[in-house]
């Protein structure tokens, strides 16, 4: 018995064992004892995770896949969460323990997975896995790149990001239309954002909503004082700003008395 791929669940099963093993190896295993795999499907990645020193848990929305896993991975049965990752509260399953995240992620919800991980970053020391290449690049690229944007800045504010390798469509069943990319996120330890987080998110999102405009124009809705808007940083476009510069911009806006 195997599971037939369901398109609406973003199911593209990996059929290349070597790549599955390389993805499993993308977690370092340092500093945590729990790993949560999102979307294990038929367990191609899971079986390599189960050989590691940490404890592997999986979360899978598709009940056919859950049945398959229960039948084929007997020692995993008690650690299968049959739910939607986007809807769970991690503390319900892991208390206040740290848990690393991994997966060959369902591409239809990949950005939502990243944003959920960022929200829960205090609990997630490491996060690695496979995305559409374009999304992987968007997370990993630095300022100056065409795909540098909201996700790059928000992720890199809290994590160091490494683009590890590219995977062609041919190793999946069914093959996706695009290349895939594997990345690793390592949380910056003992780091707190030195500015108000909500304001930081707002500045980054507002700036990139009009990415061709200078900040002087795109940030008009933030009601900044004339003197602040004279600052040279406002002559730049968002894709020219490093993460550090977005933080210092937010700090200036925080201190701005209109
Ligand atoms: N890891 C497997 C399957 C990858 S396909 C492999 O590499 O072969 C993506 C998997 O994510 C599918 O099994 C799909 O059912 C599951 N999935 C989709 N949406 C999900 C969600 N919201 N929460 C948990 N799992 C989900």
Short mmCIF file of C-alpha atoms and ligand atoms in Angstrom, two decimals:
data_model
loop_
_atom_site.label_atom_id
_atom_site.label_comp_id
_atom_site.label_asym_id
_atom_site.label_seq_id
_atom_site.Cartn_x
_atom_site.Cartn_y
_atom_site.Cartn_z
CA UNK A 1 0.00 0.00 0.00
CA UNK A 2 1.19 3.52 -0.72
CA UNK A 3 -0.47 6.93 -0.62
CA UNK A 4 -1.74 8.56 -3.81
CA UNK A 5 -0.53 12.16 -4.06
CA UNK A 6 -3.15 14.83 -3.29
CA UNK A 7 -2.53 18.05 -5.08
CA UNK A 8 -4.47 20.31 -2.72
CA UNK A 9 -2.22 19.19 0.13
CA UNK A 10 0.92 20.07 -1.83
CA UNK A 11 1.99 16.44 -1.95
CA UNK A 12 5.15 15.81 -3.96
CA UNK A 13 6.78 12.70 -2.56
CA UNK A 14 10.55 12.46 -2.72
CA UNK A 15 11.76 9.33 -4.46
CA UNK A 16 15.51 9.91 -4.19
CA UNK A 17 16.90 8.32 -1.03
CA UNK A 18 20.20 10.16 -1.23
CA UNK A 19 18.49 13.54 -1.27
CA UNK A 20 16.18 12.48 1.57
CA UNK A 21 19.25 11.61 3.62
CA UNK A 22 20.96 14.90 2.73
CA UNK A 23 17.91 16.83 3.87
CA UNK A 24 17.80 14.86 7.14
CA UNK A 25 21.49 15.72 7.58
CA UNK A 26 20.77 19.43 7.23
CA UNK A 27 19.85 19.66 10.93
CA UNK A 28 22.93 19.81 13.15
CA UNK A 29 21.22 18.29 16.20
CA UNK A 30 23.09 20.74 18.44
CA UNK A 31 21.39 22.09 21.54
CA UNK A 32 17.95 20.42 21.41
CA UNK A 33 16.47 16.99 21.85
CA UNK A 34 13.19 17.27 19.92
CA UNK A 35 12.69 17.49 16.19
CA UNK A 36 9.34 18.02 14.50
CA UNK A 37 9.01 17.01 10.87
CA UNK A 38 6.20 18.81 9.04
CA UNK A 39 4.45 16.74 6.37
CA UNK A 40 6.24 13.37 6.54
CA UNK A 41 4.01 11.80 3.87
CA UNK A 42 5.22 8.23 3.55
CA UNK A 43 8.26 8.84 5.72
CA UNK A 44 11.10 9.01 3.19
CA UNK A 45 12.85 11.67 5.28
CA UNK A 46 11.54 10.39 8.60
CA UNK A 47 13.41 7.11 8.41
CA UNK A 48 16.74 8.97 8.31
CA UNK A 49 15.65 11.29 11.14
CA UNK A 50 14.81 8.25 13.27
CA UNK A 51 18.48 7.17 13.11
CA UNK A 52 19.65 10.37 14.79
CA UNK A 53 20.35 11.04 18.45
CA UNK A 54 17.35 13.37 18.88
CA UNK A 55 13.70 12.37 19.26
CA UNK A 56 11.69 12.72 16.08
CA UNK A 57 8.03 13.73 16.09
CA UNK A 58 5.97 14.25 12.94
CA UNK A 59 2.89 16.28 12.11
CA UNK A 60 0.80 15.27 9.10
CA UNK A 61 -2.58 16.58 7.96
CA UNK A 62 -3.38 13.72 5.57
CA UNK A 63 -5.03 10.78 7.34
CA UNK A 64 -3.99 8.31 4.60
CA UNK A 65 -0.36 9.25 5.21
CA UNK A 66 -0.89 8.94 8.97
CA UNK A 67 -2.28 5.40 8.51
CA UNK A 68 0.68 4.53 6.30
CA UNK A 69 3.18 5.82 8.86
CA UNK A 70 1.50 3.97 11.71
CA UNK A 71 1.66 0.72 9.76
CA UNK A 72 5.25 1.12 8.59
CA UNK A 73 7.04 2.92 11.42
CA UNK A 74 5.93 1.16 14.57
CA UNK A 75 8.41 2.93 16.82
CA UNK A 76 7.10 6.33 15.65
CA UNK A 77 3.40 5.68 16.33
CA UNK A 78 3.15 7.58 19.63
CA UNK A 79 4.86 10.63 18.15
CA UNK A 80 2.62 11.15 15.13
CA UNK A 81 0.50 14.28 15.41
CA UNK A 82 -2.43 13.97 13.04
CA UNK A 83 -3.13 17.69 12.63
CA UNK A 84 -2.60 20.85 10.58
CA UNK A 85 0.73 22.43 11.50
CA UNK A 86 -0.66 25.91 10.92
CA UNK A 87 -3.33 25.37 13.56
CA UNK A 88 -1.43 23.81 16.45
CA UNK A 89 0.03 25.40 19.52
CA UNK A 90 3.57 24.00 19.86
CA UNK A 91 3.48 24.29 23.66
CA UNK A 92 0.60 21.82 23.75
CA UNK A 93 2.96 19.11 22.46
CA UNK A 94 6.39 20.28 23.63
CA UNK A 95 5.67 22.35 26.73
CA UNK A 96 8.46 24.89 27.01
CA UNK A 97 11.07 22.59 25.43
CA UNK A 98 13.01 23.55 22.33
CA UNK A 99 12.09 21.82 19.10
CA UNK A 100 13.87 21.99 15.75
CA UNK A 101 11.75 21.93 12.58
CA UNK A 102 12.42 20.08 9.36
CA UNK A 103 10.51 18.97 6.30
CA UNK A 104 10.05 18.66 2.61
CA UNK A 105 7.41 21.29 3.07
CA UNK A 106 4.01 21.48 1.36
CA UNK A 107 4.76 24.29 -1.10
CA UNK A 108 1.23 25.71 -1.10
CA UNK A 109 1.68 26.86 2.50
CA UNK A 110 5.45 27.31 2.68
CA UNK A 111 5.45 31.04 3.47
CA UNK A 112 2.85 30.53 6.20
CA UNK A 113 5.07 27.85 7.73
CA UNK A 114 7.99 30.29 7.81
CA UNK A 115 5.92 33.04 9.42
CA UNK A 116 4.58 30.62 12.01
CA UNK A 117 8.13 29.51 12.80
CA UNK A 118 9.18 33.15 13.24
CA UNK A 119 6.31 33.76 15.64
CA UNK A 120 7.42 30.73 17.65
CA UNK A 121 11.14 31.38 17.31
CA UNK A 122 11.73 31.33 21.08
CA UNK A 123 11.00 27.61 20.87
CA UNK A 124 12.71 26.88 17.52
CA UNK A 125 16.53 26.92 17.62
CA UNK A 126 16.97 25.44 14.15
CA UNK A 127 14.76 25.08 11.10
CA UNK A 128 15.76 23.41 7.87
CA UNK A 129 14.22 21.80 4.87
CA UNK A 130 13.05 22.06 1.31
CA UNK A 131 11.02 24.84 -0.31
CA UNK A 132 10.37 25.94 -3.85
CA UNK A 133 13.78 27.28 -4.91
CA UNK A 134 12.37 30.76 -5.33
CA UNK A 135 11.05 30.82 -1.76
CA UNK A 136 14.30 29.36 -0.41
CA UNK A 137 16.20 32.12 -2.23
CA UNK A 138 13.83 34.80 -0.97
CA UNK A 139 14.52 33.71 2.60
CA UNK A 140 18.28 33.49 2.10
CA UNK A 141 19.21 36.42 -0.15
CA UNK A 142 20.82 39.64 1.04
CA UNK A 143 20.13 43.26 0.15
CA UNK A 144 20.66 44.15 -3.49
CA UNK A 145 19.07 40.93 -4.72
CA UNK A 146 15.90 41.08 -6.80
CA UNK A 147 14.17 38.60 -4.50
CA UNK A 148 15.26 40.27 -1.24
CA UNK A 149 12.05 41.24 0.53
CA UNK A 150 9.83 41.00 3.60
CA UNK A 151 10.60 37.34 4.26
CA UNK A 152 14.38 37.85 3.91
CA UNK A 153 14.49 40.74 6.36
CA UNK A 154 12.15 39.28 8.97
CA UNK A 155 13.84 35.86 8.90
CA UNK A 156 17.40 37.17 8.89
CA UNK A 157 16.65 39.50 11.81
CA UNK A 158 16.36 36.43 14.02
CA UNK A 159 18.14 33.61 12.16
CA UNK A 160 21.35 33.08 10.21
CA UNK A 161 20.29 31.58 6.89
CA UNK A 162 22.30 29.25 4.67
CA UNK A 163 21.23 28.12 1.20
CA UNK A 164 22.46 24.52 1.06
CA UNK A 165 21.59 22.97 -2.31
CA UNK A 166 19.17 22.88 -5.24
CA UNK A 167 16.98 19.88 -6.08
CA UNK A 168 15.51 19.23 -9.56
CA UNK A 169 11.82 18.32 -10.14
CA UNK A 170 12.74 14.85 -11.44
CA UNK A 171 13.31 13.39 -7.96
CA UNK A 172 9.67 13.84 -6.91
CA UNK A 173 6.49 11.96 -7.59
CA UNK A 174 4.61 13.76 -9.03
CA UNK A 175 7.29 16.27 -10.14
CA UNK A 176 6.58 19.89 -9.17
CA UNK A 177 6.83 22.55 -11.91
CA UNK A 178 9.85 24.26 -10.38
CA UNK A 179 13.25 23.57 -8.84
CA UNK A 180 13.46 23.20 -5.09
CA UNK A 181 16.03 24.51 -2.63
CA UNK A 182 17.17 23.33 0.78
CA UNK A 183 18.05 25.89 3.43
CA UNK A 184 19.05 25.94 7.11
CA UNK A 185 18.08 28.60 9.63
CA UNK A 186 20.09 28.87 12.84
CA UNK A 187 18.65 31.09 15.54
CA UNK A 188 20.85 33.93 16.75
CA UNK A 189 21.31 33.05 20.40
CA UNK A 190 20.94 35.57 23.20
CA UNK A 191 19.58 38.08 20.76
CA UNK A 192 16.70 40.45 21.29
CA UNK A 193 15.57 42.87 18.66
CA UNK A 194 16.62 46.30 19.96
CA UNK A 195 13.43 47.96 18.67
CA UNK A 196 9.70 47.40 19.02
CA UNK A 197 8.92 44.25 17.05
CA UNK A 198 5.50 45.33 15.81
CA UNK A 199 6.88 48.59 14.50
CA UNK A 200 9.78 46.73 12.84
CA UNK A 201 7.34 44.41 11.03
CA UNK A 202 5.25 47.40 10.01
CA UNK A 203 8.22 49.36 8.63
CA UNK A 204 9.53 46.36 6.66
CA UNK A 205 6.12 45.43 5.24
CA UNK A 206 5.16 49.00 4.35
CA UNK A 207 8.49 49.66 2.66
CA UNK A 208 8.34 46.54 0.49
CA UNK A 209 4.71 47.01 -0.49
CA UNK A 210 6.07 49.62 -2.88
CA UNK A 211 9.51 48.28 -3.49
CA UNK A 212 10.32 50.57 -6.44
CA UNK A 213 9.75 53.74 -4.42
CA UNK A 214 12.15 55.49 -2.09
CA UNK A 215 11.41 55.13 1.60
CA UNK A 216 10.52 58.84 1.66
CA UNK A 217 7.51 57.98 -0.49
CA UNK A 218 6.61 54.49 0.62
CA UNK A 219 6.73 55.29 4.34
CA UNK A 220 4.49 58.39 4.08
CA UNK A 221 1.65 56.56 5.80
CA UNK A 222 3.78 56.31 8.97
CA UNK A 223 3.38 60.08 9.61
CA UNK A 224 7.03 60.89 10.05
CA UNK A 225 8.38 64.31 10.94
CA UNK A 226 9.86 66.44 8.16
CA UNK A 227 13.23 66.45 9.85
CA UNK A 228 13.38 62.68 10.00
CA UNK A 229 12.37 62.41 6.36
CA UNK A 230 15.43 64.51 5.46
CA UNK A 231 17.67 61.70 6.77
CA UNK A 232 19.71 60.24 3.89
CA UNK A 233 18.39 56.75 4.53
CA UNK A 234 14.99 57.85 3.16
CA UNK A 235 16.47 58.37 -0.30
CA UNK A 236 17.01 54.63 -0.56
CA UNK A 237 14.71 51.90 -1.84
CA UNK A 238 13.88 49.01 0.50
CA UNK A 239 15.94 46.43 -1.37
CA UNK A 240 19.07 48.52 -0.73
CA UNK A 241 18.72 48.29 3.06
CA UNK A 242 20.46 45.58 5.06
CA UNK A 243 18.65 43.98 7.99
CA UNK A 244 20.77 46.14 10.33
CA UNK A 245 19.73 49.26 8.43
CA UNK A 246 16.05 48.28 8.74
CA UNK A 247 16.60 47.96 12.47
CA UNK A 248 18.27 51.35 12.74
CA UNK A 249 15.56 52.88 10.55
CA UNK A 250 12.94 51.47 12.91
CA UNK A 251 14.86 52.89 15.86
CA UNK A 252 14.89 56.35 14.27
CA UNK A 253 11.16 56.13 13.62
CA UNK A 254 10.58 54.99 17.20
CA UNK A 255 12.36 58.08 18.51
CA UNK A 256 10.75 60.45 16.03
CA UNK A 257 8.52 63.01 17.69
CA UNK A 258 6.09 64.26 15.10
N1 LIG B 1 8.02 14.47 3.35
C1 LIG B 1 7.33 13.71 2.31
C2 LIG B 1 6.08 14.44 1.78
C3 LIG B 1 6.30 15.81 1.24
S1 LIG B 1 4.86 16.47 0.49
C4 LIG B 1 8.29 13.45 1.17
O1 LIG B 1 9.31 14.12 1.08
O2 LIG B 1 8.02 12.57 0.36
C5 LIG B 1 4.20 17.52 1.75
C6 LIG B 1 3.49 16.81 2.88
O3 LIG B 1 2.91 17.80 3.75
C7 LIG B 1 2.32 15.91 2.46
O4 LIG B 1 2.45 14.67 3.08
C8 LIG B 1 1.07 16.66 2.96
O5 LIG B 1 -0.01 15.82 3.30
C9 LIG B 1 1.62 17.39 4.18
N2 LIG B 1 0.88 18.59 4.58
C10 LIG B 1 0.24 19.47 3.77
N3 LIG B 1 -0.31 20.47 4.49
C11 LIG B 1 0.00 20.22 5.80
C12 LIG B 1 -0.29 20.89 7.04
N4 LIG B 1 -0.98 22.03 7.05
N5 LIG B 1 0.15 20.35 8.20
C13 LIG B 1 0.86 19.17 8.18
N6 LIG B 1 1.17 18.50 7.05
C14 LIG B 1 0.75 19.01 5.88
#
